Amino acid sequence: QVQLVESGGGLVQPGGSLRLSCAASGSRVSIFAMAWYRQAPGKERDLVASISGNGATNYANSVKGRFTISRDNGWNTVYLQMNSLEPEDTAVYYCNAKKGYYGSYVNYWGKGTLVTVSS
């Protein structure tokens, strides 16, 4: 089992920045990727950014150039630096960990942290 706890959400004005953190605990052996997803009211949960064991990253087109995902060694903590925030970034942000290997894995989720971008 893997436990994920997000933090760092809050209210920010358009153009501002926030840094989200995801603390992972439990059995982190065989985690091969972690990611941030978000879900706005009335919408589906979508991938924001992901990072793999070799450090390769992937971003949704809507956040490229504004958001940066990073992690420490050992999958202890994953971060999402969010700059130039827009009202459209308002959502609950969820941390995700994939445990197993490509083609056969289990998803673990945190409970989410709310980000509100508003003036």
Short mmCIF file of C-alpha atoms in Angstrom, two decimals:
data_model
loop_
_atom_site.label_atom_id
_atom_site.label_comp_id
_atom_site.label_asym_id
_atom_site.label_seq_id
_atom_site.Cartn_x
_atom_site.Cartn_y
_atom_site.Cartn_z
CA GLN A 1 0.00 0.00 0.00
CA VAL A 2 1.04 3.56 -0.72
CA GLN A 3 -0.35 6.58 1.08
CA LEU A 4 -0.26 9.96 -0.63
CA VAL A 5 -0.91 13.29 1.06
CA GLU A 6 -1.11 16.51 -0.93
CA SER A 7 -0.50 19.98 0.44
CA GLY A 8 0.08 23.52 -0.77
CA GLY A 9 -3.26 24.37 -2.32
CA GLY A 10 -5.11 27.58 -1.66
CA LEU A 11 -6.43 30.81 -3.12
CA VAL A 12 -4.19 32.75 -5.46
CA GLN A 13 -4.71 35.66 -7.81
CA PRO A 14 -4.36 35.27 -11.57
CA GLY A 15 -0.71 35.44 -12.53
CA GLY A 16 0.39 34.12 -9.16
CA SER A 17 2.26 30.97 -8.17
CA LEU A 18 1.74 27.98 -5.93
CA ARG A 19 3.85 24.94 -5.13
CA LEU A 20 2.05 21.69 -4.42
CA SER A 21 3.70 18.85 -2.54
CA CYS A 22 2.80 15.17 -2.39
CA ALA A 23 4.27 13.15 0.45
CA ALA A 24 4.37 9.42 -0.16
CA SER A 25 4.59 6.82 2.57
CA GLY A 26 4.15 3.11 2.92
CA SER A 27 5.61 0.58 0.52
CA ARG A 28 7.16 2.66 -2.25
CA VAL A 29 9.02 -0.26 -3.76
CA SER A 30 8.07 -0.74 -7.41
CA ILE A 31 6.68 2.76 -7.91
CA PHE A 32 7.78 3.63 -11.42
CA ALA A 33 5.94 6.90 -12.03
CA MET A 34 4.07 9.62 -10.20
CA ALA A 35 1.81 12.31 -11.51
CA TRP A 36 -0.51 15.19 -10.76
CA TYR A 37 -4.09 15.17 -12.01
CA ARG A 38 -6.78 17.77 -11.58
CA GLN A 39 -10.54 17.82 -11.62
CA ALA A 40 -12.58 20.97 -12.08
CA PRO A 41 -16.25 21.11 -11.04
CA GLY A 42 -18.41 19.16 -13.47
CA LYS A 43 -15.42 17.88 -15.43
CA GLU A 44 -13.40 14.69 -15.62
CA ARG A 45 -10.11 14.15 -13.87
CA ASP A 46 -7.29 14.98 -16.28
CA LEU A 47 -3.55 14.47 -16.27
CA VAL A 48 -1.57 17.63 -15.53
CA ALA A 49 2.00 16.33 -15.36
CA SER A 50 3.88 13.09 -14.79
CA ILE A 51 7.42 12.05 -13.96
CA SER A 52 9.08 8.66 -14.36
CA GLY A 53 11.93 6.94 -12.61
CA ASN A 54 14.53 8.23 -15.07
CA GLY A 55 13.26 11.78 -14.62
CA ALA A 56 11.35 12.00 -17.88
CA THR A 57 8.42 14.38 -17.63
CA ASN A 58 5.19 14.86 -19.51
CA TYR A 59 2.78 17.80 -19.38
CA ALA A 60 -0.70 18.62 -20.53
CA ASN A 61 -0.60 21.18 -23.35
CA SER A 62 -2.53 23.66 -21.24
CA VAL A 63 0.21 23.86 -18.59
CA LYS A 64 3.39 23.53 -20.66
CA GLY A 65 5.81 26.32 -19.89
CA ARG A 66 3.94 27.26 -16.70
CA PHE A 67 4.05 24.15 -14.50
CA THR A 68 7.03 22.04 -13.49
CA ILE A 69 6.91 18.60 -11.88
CA SER A 70 9.85 17.34 -9.86
CA ARG A 71 10.67 14.72 -7.28
CA ASP A 72 13.26 13.84 -4.73
CA ASN A 73 15.10 10.53 -4.71
CA GLY A 74 13.26 7.45 -3.55
CA TRP A 75 9.78 8.70 -4.39
CA ASN A 76 9.40 10.40 -1.01
CA THR A 77 7.97 13.65 -2.29
CA VAL A 78 6.74 14.93 -5.63
CA TYR A 79 6.24 18.62 -6.32
CA LEU A 80 4.26 20.68 -8.77
CA GLN A 81 5.45 24.25 -9.22
CA MET A 82 2.67 26.27 -10.80
CA ASN A 83 3.41 29.71 -12.23
CA SER A 84 1.35 32.21 -14.19
CA LEU A 85 -1.81 30.69 -12.81
CA GLU A 86 -5.05 31.28 -14.66
CA PRO A 87 -8.68 31.01 -13.50
CA GLU A 88 -8.94 27.91 -15.71
CA ASP A 89 -6.41 26.20 -13.44
CA THR A 90 -8.97 26.18 -10.63
CA ALA A 91 -9.52 22.54 -9.62
CA VAL A 92 -8.85 19.90 -7.03
CA TYR A 93 -5.35 18.59 -7.66
CA TYR A 94 -4.68 14.92 -6.97
CA CYS A 95 -1.38 13.13 -6.54
CA ASN A 96 -1.05 9.75 -8.24
CA ALA A 97 1.46 6.94 -7.93
CA LYS A 98 1.76 3.96 -10.24
CA LYS A 99 3.13 0.81 -8.66
CA GLY A 100 4.13 -2.24 -10.63
CA TYR A 101 5.46 -1.91 -14.13
CA TYR A 102 4.27 -0.60 -17.47
CA GLY A 103 1.39 -2.77 -18.62
CA SER A 104 0.46 -4.03 -15.17
CA TYR A 105 0.24 -1.60 -12.32
CA VAL A 106 -1.95 -0.31 -9.51
CA ASN A 107 -2.92 3.34 -9.17
CA TYR A 108 -2.81 5.04 -5.81
CA TRP A 109 -4.44 8.41 -5.16
CA GLY A 110 -4.31 11.13 -2.56
CA LYS A 111 -7.41 12.93 -1.32
CA GLY A 112 -6.61 16.08 -3.24
CA THR A 113 -5.86 19.71 -2.52
CA LEU A 114 -7.99 22.59 -3.80
CA VAL A 115 -6.44 25.32 -5.93
CA THR A 116 -8.56 28.38 -6.58
CA VAL A 117 -7.35 31.07 -8.95
CA SER A 118 -9.45 34.18 -8.60
CA SER A 119 -9.17 37.92 -8.11
#
